[in-house]
Amino acid sequence: NAGVTQTPKFQVLKTGQSMTLQCAQDMNHNSMYWYRQDPGMGLRLIYYSASEGTTDKGEVPNGYNVSRLNKREFSLRLESAAPSQTSVYFCASSPGVANYGYTFGSGTRLTVV
Amino acid sequence: DQQVKQNSPSLSVQEGRISILNCDYTNSMFDYFLWYKKYPAEGPTFLISISSIKDKNEDGRFTVFLNKSAKHLSLHIVPSQPGDSAVYFCAASLMNTGTASKLTFGTGTRLQVTL
């Protein structure tokens, strides 16, 4: 039982390059989330998907796009990477509304040079 | 504007003693609070939670206290063990908003339990 799987685990990008972070969960959860973790800033919500077919902006959505491909998969895309997007990215899932049993992936460490 | 604050970036406690981690929030509409634990190179894992209708919730060595008038919650770990060494995040949310269960996280406190 893998839980939440994120790929890749590490990535180095040059400024202006694009990439997609992949996330998949096998717990039949309805809701999925993308957070970033920065020193002194905690975890900040980028985008979330309450259920399959819906996506909404979180606290820091600028520079990102998301796709809820199906119930299992929720990807995060950086169209033109900037050094300010250097961070650790976490994907999480939860059963649904008013259920805070988040399961997090192990994270993607992204460096933009 | 940081709505959930953990003012102590780090805490060191001797094994066997009590660890107290603190968290303050500014949004009086928050009505559900959680603590997550994070080890290096891993994602956060859920530890314990409390609803605003309660002032205390206990689970084994972990107890969370909520003081709504002060907008303050704390996590007590008794007795502390070396395996408790990790970063602890508090988080808050609004229940029953009709959307996904979004959490607002604090900045984290690194706990080190020494022998």
Short mmCIF file of C-alpha atoms in Angstrom, two decimals:
data_model
loop_
_atom_site.label_atom_id
_atom_site.label_comp_id
_atom_site.label_asym_id
_atom_site.label_seq_id
_atom_site.Cartn_x
_atom_site.Cartn_y
_atom_site.Cartn_z
CA ASN A 1 0.00 0.00 0.00
CA ALA A 2 1.96 2.99 -1.33
CA GLY A 3 -0.31 5.82 -0.08
CA VAL A 4 0.73 9.00 -1.90
CA THR A 5 3.53 8.74 -4.44
CA GLN A 6 5.35 11.78 -5.78
CA THR A 7 7.79 11.90 -8.67
CA PRO A 8 10.48 13.00 -9.08
CA LYS A 9 12.10 13.21 -5.62
CA PHE A 10 14.72 15.74 -6.74
CA GLN A 11 14.93 18.12 -9.68
CA VAL A 12 17.17 20.96 -10.78
CA LEU A 13 15.77 23.36 -13.37
CA LYS A 14 17.17 26.37 -15.14
CA THR A 15 15.20 29.61 -14.97
CA GLY A 16 12.51 29.58 -17.64
CA GLN A 17 12.31 25.81 -18.01
CA SER A 18 9.05 23.99 -17.45
CA MET A 19 8.27 20.79 -15.63
CA THR A 20 5.41 18.77 -14.17
CA LEU A 21 5.40 17.25 -10.71
CA GLN A 22 3.39 14.06 -10.57
CA CYS A 23 1.29 12.81 -7.66
CA ALA A 24 -0.81 9.67 -7.35
CA GLN A 25 -2.76 8.19 -4.44
CA ASP A 26 -4.15 4.70 -4.06
CA MET A 27 -6.50 5.25 -1.11
CA ASN A 28 -9.58 6.23 -3.12
CA HIS A 29 -9.47 9.70 -1.57
CA ASN A 30 -11.65 12.41 -3.04
CA SER A 31 -9.51 15.47 -2.25
CA MET A 32 -5.94 16.23 -3.21
CA TYR A 33 -3.61 19.14 -2.44
CA TRP A 34 -0.28 20.66 -3.39
CA TYR A 35 1.75 22.46 -0.71
CA ARG A 36 5.18 24.03 -0.74
CA GLN A 37 7.49 24.19 2.26
CA ASP A 38 9.99 26.99 2.64
CA PRO A 39 12.26 27.79 5.60
CA GLY A 40 10.44 29.97 8.13
CA MET A 41 7.21 29.83 6.11
CA GLY A 42 5.73 26.47 7.01
CA LEU A 43 3.55 24.66 4.50
CA ARG A 44 1.57 26.87 2.15
CA LEU A 45 -1.27 25.65 -0.04
CA ILE A 46 -0.72 26.14 -3.78
CA TYR A 47 -3.76 24.44 -5.33
CA TYR A 48 -6.27 21.86 -4.29
CA SER A 49 -8.90 19.61 -5.80
CA ALA A 50 -11.94 18.93 -3.66
CA SER A 51 -13.06 16.13 -5.94
CA GLU A 52 -12.38 14.71 -9.37
CA GLY A 53 -13.03 17.34 -12.02
CA THR A 54 -12.57 20.38 -9.77
CA THR A 55 -9.53 22.48 -8.90
CA ASP A 56 -9.16 25.70 -6.91
CA LYS A 57 -6.42 28.14 -5.99
CA GLY A 58 -4.85 28.10 -2.61
CA GLU A 59 -2.73 30.70 -0.86
CA VAL A 60 0.18 30.89 -3.35
CA PRO A 61 -1.02 29.82 -6.83
CA ASN A 62 0.93 32.28 -9.02
CA GLY A 63 3.30 30.58 -11.44
CA TYR A 64 1.62 27.19 -11.16
CA ASN A 65 -1.09 25.19 -12.89
CA VAL A 66 -2.68 21.92 -11.89
CA SER A 67 -4.55 19.06 -13.49
CA ARG A 68 -6.74 16.53 -11.72
CA LEU A 69 -6.29 13.84 -14.34
CA ASN A 70 -8.57 11.34 -12.61
CA LYS A 71 -9.43 10.43 -9.03
CA ARG A 72 -5.95 9.06 -8.39
CA GLU A 73 -3.71 11.64 -10.02
CA PHE A 74 -3.11 15.36 -9.39
CA SER A 75 -0.22 17.04 -11.20
CA LEU A 76 1.45 20.42 -10.63
CA ARG A 77 3.02 22.25 -13.55
CA LEU A 78 5.56 25.06 -13.54
CA GLU A 79 5.35 26.71 -16.98
CA SER A 80 8.38 28.98 -16.62
CA ALA A 81 10.38 28.21 -13.50
CA ALA A 82 11.79 31.04 -11.37
CA PRO A 83 14.36 30.93 -8.54
CA SER A 84 11.54 31.91 -6.12
CA GLN A 85 9.98 28.52 -6.84
CA THR A 86 12.92 26.72 -5.28
CA SER A 87 11.20 24.76 -2.53
CA VAL A 88 10.11 21.36 -1.29
CA TYR A 89 6.74 20.41 -2.75
CA PHE A 90 4.34 18.08 -1.00
CA CYS A 91 1.28 16.43 -2.42
CA ALA A 92 -1.42 15.24 -0.02
CA SER A 93 -4.79 13.57 -0.20
CA SER A 94 -7.75 13.28 2.16
CA PRO A 95 -11.02 11.37 2.07
CA GLY A 96 -13.10 14.49 1.48
CA VAL A 97 -14.92 17.44 2.94
CA ALA A 98 -14.46 17.99 6.69
CA ASN A 99 -12.09 15.05 6.94
CA TYR A 100 -8.61 16.15 7.86
CA GLY A 101 -6.89 12.78 7.64
CA TYR A 102 -4.29 14.07 5.24
CA THR A 103 -1.80 11.60 3.85
CA PHE A 104 1.30 13.30 2.49
CA GLY A 105 3.78 12.14 -0.09
CA SER A 106 7.49 12.22 0.69
CA GLY A 107 8.06 15.43 -1.25
CA THR A 108 9.90 16.76 -4.30
CA ARG A 109 12.92 18.96 -3.69
CA LEU A 110 13.09 21.46 -6.55
CA THR A 111 15.96 23.84 -7.17
CA VAL A 112 15.70 26.54 -9.84
CA VAL A 113 19.02 28.08 -10.84
CA ASP B 1 -0.17 37.49 7.10
CA GLN B 2 0.61 34.35 9.08
CA GLN B 3 -2.70 33.17 10.54
CA VAL B 4 -1.11 30.28 12.42
CA LYS B 5 2.10 30.99 14.28
CA GLN B 6 4.64 28.86 16.06
CA ASN B 7 6.96 31.33 17.71
CA SER B 8 9.56 28.83 18.87
CA PRO B 9 11.60 27.52 15.93
CA SER B 10 13.29 24.93 18.11
CA LEU B 11 13.02 23.18 21.46
CA SER B 12 15.39 20.83 23.26
CA VAL B 13 14.12 18.51 26.00
CA GLN B 14 15.69 15.69 27.97
CA GLU B 15 14.38 12.17 27.50
CA GLY B 16 11.65 11.37 30.00
CA ARG B 17 10.63 14.97 30.57
CA ILE B 18 7.64 16.85 29.19
CA SER B 19 7.79 18.60 25.81
CA ILE B 20 5.41 21.52 25.33
CA LEU B 21 4.98 22.92 21.84
CA ASN B 22 2.94 26.08 21.39
CA CYS B 23 0.84 27.50 18.60
CA ASP B 24 -1.14 30.73 18.26
CA TYR B 25 -3.74 31.65 15.67
CA THR B 26 -5.36 34.89 14.62
CA ASN B 27 -8.46 33.78 12.71
CA SER B 28 -11.26 33.33 15.26
CA MET B 29 -13.27 31.42 12.64
CA PHE B 30 -10.92 28.42 12.80
CA ASP B 31 -12.73 25.59 14.48
CA TYR B 32 -10.55 22.53 13.98
CA PHE B 33 -6.90 22.15 14.90
CA LEU B 34 -4.32 19.49 14.23
CA TRP B 35 -0.71 18.63 14.90
CA TYR B 36 1.52 16.97 12.34
CA LYS B 37 4.96 15.48 12.83
CA LYS B 38 7.66 15.50 10.17
CA TYR B 39 10.91 13.59 9.94
CA PRO B 40 13.65 14.65 7.48
CA ALA B 41 13.08 13.57 3.87
CA GLU B 42 9.54 12.42 4.68
CA GLY B 43 6.12 13.98 4.39
CA PRO B 44 4.26 15.19 7.50
CA THR B 45 2.16 12.61 9.33
CA PHE B 46 -0.98 13.30 11.35
CA LEU B 47 -0.50 13.16 15.11
CA ILE B 48 -3.55 14.45 16.99
CA SER B 49 -6.44 16.86 16.51
CA ILE B 50 -9.02 18.82 18.46
CA SER B 51 -12.31 20.43 17.65
CA SER B 52 -13.18 23.87 18.99
CA ILE B 53 -15.98 22.42 21.10
CA LYS B 54 -13.36 20.74 23.28
CA ASP B 55 -10.49 22.11 25.34
CA LYS B 56 -8.45 18.93 25.60
CA ASN B 57 -7.80 15.77 23.62
CA GLU B 58 -5.52 12.97 24.70
CA ASP B 59 -3.96 10.09 22.79
CA GLY B 60 -1.38 8.08 24.66
CA ARG B 61 1.63 10.26 25.39
CA PHE B 62 0.21 13.16 23.37
CA THR B 63 -2.28 15.72 24.66
CA VAL B 64 -3.49 18.81 22.85
CA PHE B 65 -4.95 21.73 24.80
CA LEU B 66 -7.05 24.48 23.24
CA ASN B 67 -7.67 27.90 24.77
CA LYS B 68 -10.11 29.61 22.43
CA SER B 69 -10.24 32.90 24.30
CA ALA B 70 -6.47 33.22 23.96
CA LYS B 71 -6.44 31.71 20.45
CA HIS B 72 -3.75 29.34 21.65
CA LEU B 73 -3.14 25.63 21.48
CA SER B 74 -0.37 23.49 22.83
CA LEU B 75 0.89 19.95 22.37
CA HIS B 76 2.22 18.10 25.41
CA ILE B 77 4.37 15.00 25.00
CA VAL B 78 4.90 13.01 28.18
CA PRO B 79 7.32 11.36 28.57
CA SER B 80 9.45 12.57 25.70
CA GLN B 81 11.41 9.91 23.80
CA PRO B 82 14.34 10.22 21.36
CA GLY B 83 12.06 9.05 18.54
CA ASP B 84 9.94 12.16 19.10
CA SER B 85 12.75 14.29 17.66
CA ALA B 86 11.17 15.83 14.56
CA VAL B 87 9.58 19.02 13.27
CA TYR B 88 6.04 19.59 14.57
CA PHE B 89 3.52 21.65 12.63
CA CYS B 90 0.24 22.88 13.98
CA ALA B 91 -2.57 23.41 11.50
CA ALA B 92 -6.02 24.94 11.56
CA SER B 93 -9.12 24.85 9.43
CA LEU B 94 -12.76 25.72 9.05
CA MET B 95 -15.11 22.76 9.19
CA ASN B 96 -18.13 22.36 6.99
CA THR B 97 -17.24 24.99 4.43
CA GLY B 98 -18.59 22.83 1.65
CA THR B 99 -15.22 22.59 -0.02
CA ALA B 100 -12.11 20.52 0.49
CA SER B 101 -10.61 20.31 3.94
CA LYS B 102 -7.99 23.01 3.51
CA LEU B 103 -5.45 23.35 6.25
CA THR B 104 -3.44 26.43 7.23
CA PHE B 105 -0.11 25.40 8.70
CA GLY B 106 2.22 27.07 11.14
CA THR B 107 5.95 27.48 10.52
CA GLY B 108 6.96 24.46 12.56
CA THR B 109 8.97 23.78 15.74
CA ARG B 110 11.97 21.47 15.66
CA LEU B 111 11.96 19.27 18.76
CA GLN B 112 15.15 17.55 19.85
CA VAL B 113 14.92 15.00 22.64
CA THR B 114 18.31 14.42 24.21
CA LEU B 115 19.51 11.41 26.17
#
